[in-house]
Amino acid sequence: MATTSSMFMYSLTIQPPTSVTQAILGQFAGTKEQQIVTASGSRLTIHRPDPTQGKITTIFSQDVFGIIRTLAAFRLAGSNKDYIIIGSDSGRITIIEYIPSQNRFNRLHLETFGKSGIRRVIPGQYLAVDPKGRACLIASAEKNKLVYVLNRNAQAELTISSPLEAHKPQTLVFALVGLDVGYENPVFAVLEVDYTECDQDPTGEAFQEVEKSLVYYELDLGLNHVVRKWSDPVDRTASMLLQVPGGQDGPSGVLVCGLDNITYRHSNQDAFRVAIPRRRGVTENPERKRCITAGVMHKMRGAFFFLLQSEDGDLFKVTIDMVEDDSGQPTGEVKKLKIKYFDTVPIASNLCILKSGFLFVASETGNHHFYQFEKLGDDDNETEFDSDSFPADPTEPYTPIYFHPRASENVNLVESIDSMNPQLDCKVANLTDDDAPQIYSICGSGARSTFRMLRHGLEVNDIVDSELPSVPAAVWTTKITRNDEYDAYIVLSFDNGTLVLSIGETVEEVTDTGFLSSASTLAVQQLGEDALIQVHPRGIRHIRADRRVNEWPVPQHRSIVAATTNERQVAVALSSGEIVYFEMDSDGSLAEYDEKREMSGTVTCLSLGEVPEGRVRSQFLAVGCDDSTVRILSLDPESTLENKSVQALTSAPSALSIMAMPDSTSGGSTLYLHIGLYSGVYLRTVLDEVTGELSDTRTRFLGPKPAKLFKVSVKGEPAVLALSSRSWLGYSDPQTRNFMLTPLSYVPLEWGSNFSSEQCTEGMVGIQGQNLRIFSIEKLGSNLLQQSVPLTYTPRKFVRHPEHPLFYTIESDNNTLSTSTKQQLLNSQPIVNGDGVQLPPEDFGYPRAQGHWASCIHVVDPITAKATLQQIDLSDNEAATTIAAVSFSSQSDETFLVVGTGKDVTVSPRSFSAGFIYIYRFLEDGKELEFIHKTKTEQPPSALLGFQGRLLAGIGNELRIYDLGLKQLLRKCQAQVVPNVITGLQTQGSRIIVSDVQESVVFVVYKYQENRLIPFADDVVARWTTCTTMVDYETVAGGDKFGNLWLLRCPPKASEEADEDGSGAHLVHERQYLQGAPNRLALMGHFFPQDIPTSIQKTQLVAGGRDILVWTGLQGTLGVLVPFVSREDVDFFQTLEQHLRGEEAPLAGRDHLIYRSYYVPVKGMIDGDLCERYSLLANDKKQMIAGELDRSVREIERKISDMRTRVAY
């Protein structure tokens, strides 16, 4: 298979995966504050919980280019900083630390122990750490366990020993935890099954009798080896272990969680067992047993407790009572185990309890939750069950225990963190008539599922919105003296006058400020120590602190057309094209420079930079003229107003701003000239601080209106507010320091300025029409805004109305009671003491029932109503499987909604009793659906599509064409085209692309004269297809369930033959090749993004952008594949990628090239996520790579940022 390709794509992630597979807590920065480190797919993220505001903010996130399987935090004795151990698919154990001063992860150790990849016998699946930080155990699913001893050397650096083996062949590991034994030899507890006898017994009896054991492995620090210390059989259903505090704090040992029971076990104590309480209620099955899916132990002064979560999401508080001695002190011997219902939270993959009294729930699906503890459930009237009522032997029977779920009392939700996991389908469409399309997706599961609309923008916090007497032209804010902390005045300029408002407890008009109120204003500035400047068309007004006013009048028959100021300098442009320059004297008065400088054209805008720290003046004045040029003039006393450089533009400049901003290239800050043009284009160029040369210009189209620019400050950093038909903010990304330009999710503004007062220390003030608005921007981290509409069940697929901004979703949940069955149960039984209380399903889930399906169809309006407009429930245990909007030419091209369902479906092994195709008519512009009829099919339809005015349906492995009849659908044509089950259909012309559940895609042609469907090309690799799209007539892009993306192309000759006129007999009689179609598809590109693609489509994401492929992943990933236009770019990025693989090796020790080629060698794809790590490299490495590529660092960074900004966010 050739690794070169004639087609290259650049892969970029727009939104990293949001599902959290692992979350750990620790003091990773070395301070008292706790941080949370989460793993999402291949990304490692550190979050800072803020207990004062009850928020979680992301500090830093990094892609490790490997699959993170386990995380653990550990701390060496006597240290105050936690390190992180990563178990990944690299066959290596990685120890990293977080360095807060540089905001990055630093790798300390990387020890190889086995092959890479996720394998049965290579450690990495389980990881446990001794609580005192002396050793860690990393284990595989079978056979192998390695113990590493952790210590520190004379320089107080962390050291790691060579591994000690604790292997046992033919043993499966189910769970692993470090025991708390104080400072005795470290002990690790493992749940194991020895399958030696099962393997050799063909009758299967040995399997029925096999035992699960709890085994203790002890690391002897003196002899430096591991021994198997103790083993005892436990309940066969046990699947989870939790560490019980030991030493001074508790009895040590473990909690073993199994089906319907929790047992306390330790080598020198008796076993104590309690059952897991079951929910009581009319709709609950009293026989259903629960198991524990997540748990956390929390230690407080002199006490500890466990919070364990069942698969319904119910939290139970488990405590251990110890025998007390005569003086009332606990002896370390266990008396009993107690359990009681605590609260219900979403089902979690991990729970973390913070010392500040918060609970972080990393949800399995849907948003992650951050709760605050109100109380610990000690004094409520929930029934407490203890181990005295239950036998310790797992085989003995006992009476089950029950509880009533209730609304939360002990924890209170303070923040919900957006997560789009699992993301099941997505469409990109522009329904709001913005300049850029929005992304619509369905995600979540059960009652917590949502329909989400994502748009590119920053979240704006609106503070004030008040109407003014007439429409203002401009607004400024100013302090009175230099040392003021907050602004004192808001100055509004109207066509015929100026209004001054003072800022205090309230904002009110003031008249005795010295400002000229009868003329409009061009600029306002606080000058020197305590003076103010007002520039108006007839002159400059200098207002001293004692209210003395100096006026500089304009020469006769001229007026001021543009002005710029800073705290020591003023420059104005006259209508005659002259520039007058003033500088502040030592006595605080403004001195005019003798000569005026004449410009060739009319001046449209001016800009002086801020006075740099320790200087008396800004060195440069930027002048924009209507001949489409910007000139940089020197303000040096030796060469005042002399030309330094000129830049030609595509249109006349409408705004200029010289400002210093943080810069990723130099690592410090750099002086930039920001230019806005009348054509709505924004340019940013680097201004050399010595020579005044302009270089490295980057452009961006903002909108059709002329661009205006204002210097503002966000999060203590300088930023630029750019206003056109939309409002944009240019800022440096908090993590990468790259310059970002993002639209604000806000009304379009006409003018803006910084605003600072006691109530709002860092805000902005703007004009929108006749309104004055004050707002602030809180979050710079995420530039995708989400709005969500709640859905009822897990969404499966959705489709858009062909004309109106409406969507239709199908939702279905397995093993869930449908609404009608639930109602029957409620009506049939007499309700006793609180059994009939109906709890909100979004918090408590739906009642479960084996073999039942709950399913519905929704009409969703995400734009105007932002809600679901109609819900149609399916009855008779049917579940919706697929949906399409089809226009039938037999009904004069009217569009109908077609829904495929299955009855009594079992997912695995696949079985069903029937399938149906429902037809609905759109009423009231699609806001309502009317049922027409349904047609029975042998199997549930798995794919539907409109095709040449008829319906194309994939039913099992058959492809059928139906037309609409009065009573039911009429079958017109059918053919068996794939071996297993059709999962997707795409079409152009008379060509159909059919995807199979496990045999990739088949190209089929429909011959109208013969009414035949003929497959003519298929694939050589068995791909388990999840989604496909046609890139062009011969090329198809798709994803499979192992997390690959690929592009396949039909050979041109085969494609032409298939489209030849006639009956298609030449295709039917062509010789089959290896029991397949006569032709084979060629692989054009292949890439492993490490998330299962659930949708892919060819579309644009930004206004005027190129066509790209946008794909979404199950874990909430949003990614794009951008086609390269020139071979030169391909070579550049390929070389850059090779250098980065060497210089910036992945954090967890995985080889980047092998990682991206997990199943098939990577082909025709360049990893943009790796290329974007260039800006985070140290300066010497950047220079070295730039030297190798024969480019400057700036050029490389510009190329990388252009690849993203031209097509995506």
PDB file of C-alpha atoms in Angstrom, residues 105-246:
ATOM      1  CA  PHE A 105       3.159  19.375  32.152  1.00  0.00           C
ATOM      2  CA  ASN A 106       6.735  18.160  32.545  1.00  0.00           C
ATOM      3  CA  ARG A 107       7.662  14.503  32.127  1.00  0.00           C
ATOM      4  CA  LEU A 108       9.917  13.160  34.880  1.00  0.00           C
ATOM      5  CA  HIS A 109      10.085   9.436  34.107  1.00  0.00           C
ATOM      6  CA  LEU A 110       9.253   7.158  31.211  1.00  0.00           C
ATOM      7  CA  GLU A 111       9.910   3.468  31.868  1.00  0.00           C
ATOM      8  CA  THR A 112       9.296   0.890  29.136  1.00  0.00           C
ATOM      9  CA  PHE A 113       7.921  -2.490  30.211  1.00  0.00           C
ATOM     10  CA  GLY A 114       6.209  -4.001  27.155  1.00  0.00           C
ATOM     11  CA  LYS A 115       4.807  -3.688  23.665  1.00  0.00           C
ATOM     12  CA  SER A 116       2.670  -0.741  22.668  1.00  0.00           C
ATOM     13  CA  GLY A 117      -1.057  -0.959  21.964  1.00  0.00           C
ATOM     14  CA  ILE A 118      -3.836  -2.187  24.233  1.00  0.00           C
ATOM     15  CA  ARG A 119      -3.156  -5.885  24.787  1.00  0.00           C
ATOM     16  CA  ARG A 120      -4.406  -8.506  27.186  1.00  0.00           C
ATOM     17  CA  VAL A 121      -1.086  -9.246  28.881  1.00  0.00           C
ATOM     18  CA  ILE A 122       0.693  -5.875  28.710  1.00  0.00           C
ATOM     19  CA  PRO A 123       0.260  -3.818  31.921  1.00  0.00           C
ATOM     20  CA  GLY A 124      -1.492  -0.438  31.768  1.00  0.00           C
ATOM     21  CA  GLN A 125      -5.126  -1.391  32.346  1.00  0.00           C
ATOM     22  CA  TYR A 126      -5.026  -1.083  36.156  1.00  0.00           C
ATOM     23  CA  LEU A 127      -2.982   1.250  38.328  1.00  0.00           C
ATOM     24  CA  ALA A 128      -2.822   1.574  42.114  1.00  0.00           C
ATOM     25  CA  VAL A 129      -0.618   3.653  44.391  1.00  0.00           C
ATOM     26  CA  ASP A 130       0.431   3.096  47.992  1.00  0.00           C
ATOM     27  CA  PRO A 131      -1.297   5.905  50.018  1.00  0.00           C
ATOM     28  CA  LYS A 132       2.081   6.960  51.459  1.00  0.00           C
ATOM     29  CA  GLY A 133       3.528   7.321  47.951  1.00  0.00           C
ATOM     30  CA  ARG A 134       6.193   4.629  48.267  1.00  0.00           C
ATOM     31  CA  ALA A 135       5.245   2.328  45.412  1.00  0.00           C
ATOM     32  CA  CYS A 136       2.794   1.824  42.565  1.00  0.00           C
ATOM     33  CA  LEU A 137       1.430  -1.327  40.937  1.00  0.00           C
ATOM     34  CA  ILE A 138       0.536  -1.381  37.250  1.00  0.00           C
ATOM     35  CA  ALA A 139      -1.287  -4.469  35.986  1.00  0.00           C
ATOM     36  CA  SER A 140      -2.691  -5.945  32.807  1.00  0.00           C
ATOM     37  CA  ALA A 141      -6.113  -7.551  32.386  1.00  0.00           C
ATOM     38  CA  GLU A 142      -4.420 -10.930  32.545  1.00  0.00           C
ATOM     39  CA  LYS A 143      -1.249 -12.418  34.084  1.00  0.00           C
ATOM     40  CA  ASN A 144       1.219  -9.544  34.453  1.00  0.00           C
ATOM     41  CA  LYS A 145       1.690  -7.135  37.367  1.00  0.00           C
ATOM     42  CA  LEU A 146       4.664  -4.842  37.910  1.00  0.00           C
ATOM     43  CA  VAL A 147       5.562  -2.940  41.077  1.00  0.00           C
ATOM     44  CA  TYR A 148       7.703   0.201  40.861  1.00  0.00           C
ATOM     45  CA  VAL A 149       9.296   1.618  44.036  1.00  0.00           C
ATOM     46  CA  LEU A 150       9.212   5.425  44.154  1.00  0.00           C
ATOM     47  CA  ASN A 151      11.741   7.409  46.172  1.00  0.00           C
ATOM     48  CA  ARG A 152      13.791  10.589  46.180  1.00  0.00           C
ATOM     49  CA  ASN A 153      17.538  11.041  45.771  1.00  0.00           C
ATOM     50  CA  ALA A 154      19.989  13.415  47.493  1.00  0.00           C
ATOM     51  CA  GLN A 155      18.914  16.300  45.221  1.00  0.00           C
ATOM     52  CA  ALA A 156      15.297  15.691  46.344  1.00  0.00           C
ATOM     53  CA  GLU A 157      14.364  14.559  42.830  1.00  0.00           C
ATOM     54  CA  LEU A 158      11.860  11.770  42.271  1.00  0.00           C
ATOM     55  CA  THR A 159      13.448   8.401  41.424  1.00  0.00           C
ATOM     56  CA  ILE A 160      11.833   5.200  40.172  1.00  0.00           C
ATOM     57  CA  SER A 161      13.185   1.670  40.621  1.00  0.00           C
ATOM     58  CA  SER A 162      13.366  -1.062  38.038  1.00  0.00           C
ATOM     59  CA  PRO A 163      10.119  -3.081  38.055  1.00  0.00           C
ATOM     60  CA  LEU A 164       9.471  -5.962  40.451  1.00  0.00           C
ATOM     61  CA  GLU A 165       7.330  -8.725  38.961  1.00  0.00           C
ATOM     62  CA  ALA A 166       4.219 -10.180  40.579  1.00  0.00           C
ATOM     63  CA  HIS A 167       3.056 -12.289  37.633  1.00  0.00           C
ATOM     64  CA  LYS A 168       0.620 -15.158  37.859  1.00  0.00           C
ATOM     65  CA  PRO A 169      -0.291 -16.914  34.602  1.00  0.00           C
ATOM     66  CA  GLN A 170      -3.903 -17.741  33.646  1.00  0.00           C
ATOM     67  CA  THR A 171      -5.264 -15.174  36.084  1.00  0.00           C
ATOM     68  CA  LEU A 172      -7.759 -12.426  35.190  1.00  0.00           C
ATOM     69  CA  VAL A 173      -7.735  -9.187  37.177  1.00  0.00           C
ATOM     70  CA  PHE A 174     -11.050  -7.398  37.851  1.00  0.00           C
ATOM     71  CA  ALA A 175     -10.039  -4.597  40.213  1.00  0.00           C
ATOM     72  CA  LEU A 176      -6.976  -3.292  41.978  1.00  0.00           C
ATOM     73  CA  VAL A 177      -6.406  -0.911  44.889  1.00  0.00           C
ATOM     74  CA  GLY A 178      -3.572   0.064  47.251  1.00  0.00           C
ATOM     75  CA  LEU A 179      -4.171  -0.805  50.897  1.00  0.00           C
ATOM     76  CA  ASP A 180      -3.768   1.816  53.617  1.00  0.00           C
ATOM     77  CA  VAL A 181      -1.329   0.148  56.033  1.00  0.00           C
ATOM     78  CA  GLY A 182       0.394   3.229  57.488  1.00  0.00           C
ATOM     79  CA  TYR A 183       4.167   2.892  57.213  1.00  0.00           C
ATOM     80  CA  GLU A 184       4.312  -0.901  57.160  1.00  0.00           C
ATOM     81  CA  ASN A 185       5.295  -2.706  53.941  1.00  0.00           C
ATOM     82  CA  PRO A 186       3.049  -1.541  51.068  1.00  0.00           C
ATOM     83  CA  VAL A 187       0.202  -3.974  50.276  1.00  0.00           C
ATOM     84  CA  PHE A 188      -1.997  -4.062  47.161  1.00  0.00           C
ATOM     85  CA  ALA A 189      -5.409  -5.762  47.060  1.00  0.00           C
ATOM     86  CA  VAL A 190      -6.521  -7.427  43.810  1.00  0.00           C
ATOM     87  CA  LEU A 191      -9.730  -9.180  42.683  1.00  0.00           C
ATOM     88  CA  GLU A 192      -8.601 -12.205  40.684  1.00  0.00           C
ATOM     89  CA  VAL A 193     -10.004 -15.275  38.946  1.00  0.00           C
ATOM     90  CA  ASP A 194      -7.776 -18.268  38.165  1.00  0.00           C
ATOM     91  CA  TYR A 195      -9.130 -19.882  35.002  1.00  0.00           C
ATOM     92  CA  THR A 196      -6.668 -22.794  34.675  1.00  0.00           C
ATOM     93  CA  GLU A 197      -9.322 -25.471  35.327  1.00  0.00           C
ATOM     94  CA  CYS A 198     -12.005 -23.798  33.157  1.00  0.00           C
ATOM     95  CA  ASP A 199      -9.594 -23.817  30.244  1.00  0.00           C
ATOM     96  CA  GLN A 200      -9.099 -27.560  30.417  1.00  0.00           C
ATOM     97  CA  ASP A 201     -12.669 -28.605  31.154  1.00  0.00           C
ATOM     98  CA  PRO A 202     -14.780 -29.115  27.990  1.00  0.00           C
ATOM     99  CA  THR A 203     -18.041 -29.761  29.914  1.00  0.00           C
ATOM    100  CA  GLY A 204     -18.206 -26.233  31.358  1.00  0.00           C
ATOM    101  CA  GLU A 205     -18.759 -27.431  34.924  1.00  0.00           C
ATOM    102  CA  ALA A 206     -15.506 -25.913  36.156  1.00  0.00           C
ATOM    103  CA  PHE A 207     -16.675 -22.523  34.884  1.00  0.00           C
ATOM    104  CA  GLN A 208     -19.830 -22.784  37.004  1.00  0.00           C
ATOM    105  CA  GLU A 209     -17.733 -23.501  40.086  1.00  0.00           C
ATOM    106  CA  VAL A 210     -14.865 -21.044  39.516  1.00  0.00           C
ATOM    107  CA  GLU A 211     -14.163 -18.726  42.448  1.00  0.00           C
ATOM    108  CA  LYS A 212     -13.241 -15.076  42.548  1.00  0.00           C
ATOM    109  CA  SER A 213     -10.584 -14.289  45.161  1.00  0.00           C
ATOM    110  CA  LEU A 214      -9.400 -11.214  46.980  1.00  0.00           C
ATOM    111  CA  VAL A 215      -5.597 -11.402  46.990  1.00  0.00           C
ATOM    112  CA  TYR A 216      -3.072  -9.296  48.918  1.00  0.00           C
ATOM    113  CA  TYR A 217       0.331  -8.677  47.332  1.00  0.00           C
ATOM    114  CA  GLU A 218       2.944  -7.324  49.731  1.00  0.00           C
ATOM    115  CA  LEU A 219       6.023  -5.417  48.626  1.00  0.00           C
ATOM    116  CA  ASP A 220       8.838  -6.252  51.068  1.00  0.00           C
ATOM    117  CA  LEU A 221      10.894  -3.052  51.085  1.00  0.00           C
ATOM    118  CA  GLY A 222      13.767  -4.754  52.927  1.00  0.00           C
ATOM    119  CA  LEU A 223      14.139  -7.701  50.535  1.00  0.00           C
ATOM    120  CA  ASN A 224      12.892  -5.681  47.535  1.00  0.00           C
ATOM    121  CA  HIS A 225      10.487  -8.283  46.162  1.00  0.00           C
ATOM    122  CA  VAL A 226       6.739  -8.932  46.005  1.00  0.00           C
ATOM    123  CA  VAL A 227       4.985 -11.809  47.758  1.00  0.00           C
ATOM    124  CA  ARG A 228       1.419 -13.095  47.538  1.00  0.00           C
ATOM    125  CA  LYS A 229       0.474 -12.665  51.174  1.00  0.00           C
ATOM    126  CA  TRP A 230      -3.182 -13.642  51.580  1.00  0.00           C
ATOM    127  CA  SER A 231      -6.024 -14.898  49.434  1.00  0.00           C
ATOM    128  CA  ASP A 232      -9.664 -15.543  50.238  1.00  0.00           C
ATOM    129  CA  PRO A 233     -12.735 -16.267  48.072  1.00  0.00           C
ATOM    130  CA  VAL A 234     -15.317 -13.470  47.690  1.00  0.00           C
ATOM    131  CA  ASP A 235     -18.725 -13.092  46.027  1.00  0.00           C
ATOM    132  CA  ARG A 236     -18.539 -14.126  42.359  1.00  0.00           C
ATOM    133  CA  THR A 237     -20.202 -10.920  41.184  1.00  0.00           C
ATOM    134  CA  ALA A 238     -17.614  -8.655  42.912  1.00  0.00           C
ATOM    135  CA  SER A 239     -16.310  -6.045  40.484  1.00  0.00           C
ATOM    136  CA  MET A 240     -14.942  -3.147  42.485  1.00  0.00           C
ATOM    137  CA  LEU A 241     -12.630  -2.465  45.423  1.00  0.00           C
ATOM    138  CA  LEU A 242     -12.398   0.626  47.627  1.00  0.00           C
ATOM    139  CA  GLN A 243      -9.623   1.407  50.052  1.00  0.00           C
ATOM    140  CA  VAL A 244     -10.553   1.720  53.753  1.00  0.00           C
ATOM    141  CA  PRO A 245      -8.338   4.102  55.776  1.00  0.00           C
ATOM    142  CA  GLY A 246      -5.765   2.406  57.978  1.00  0.00           C
TER     143      GLY A 246
END
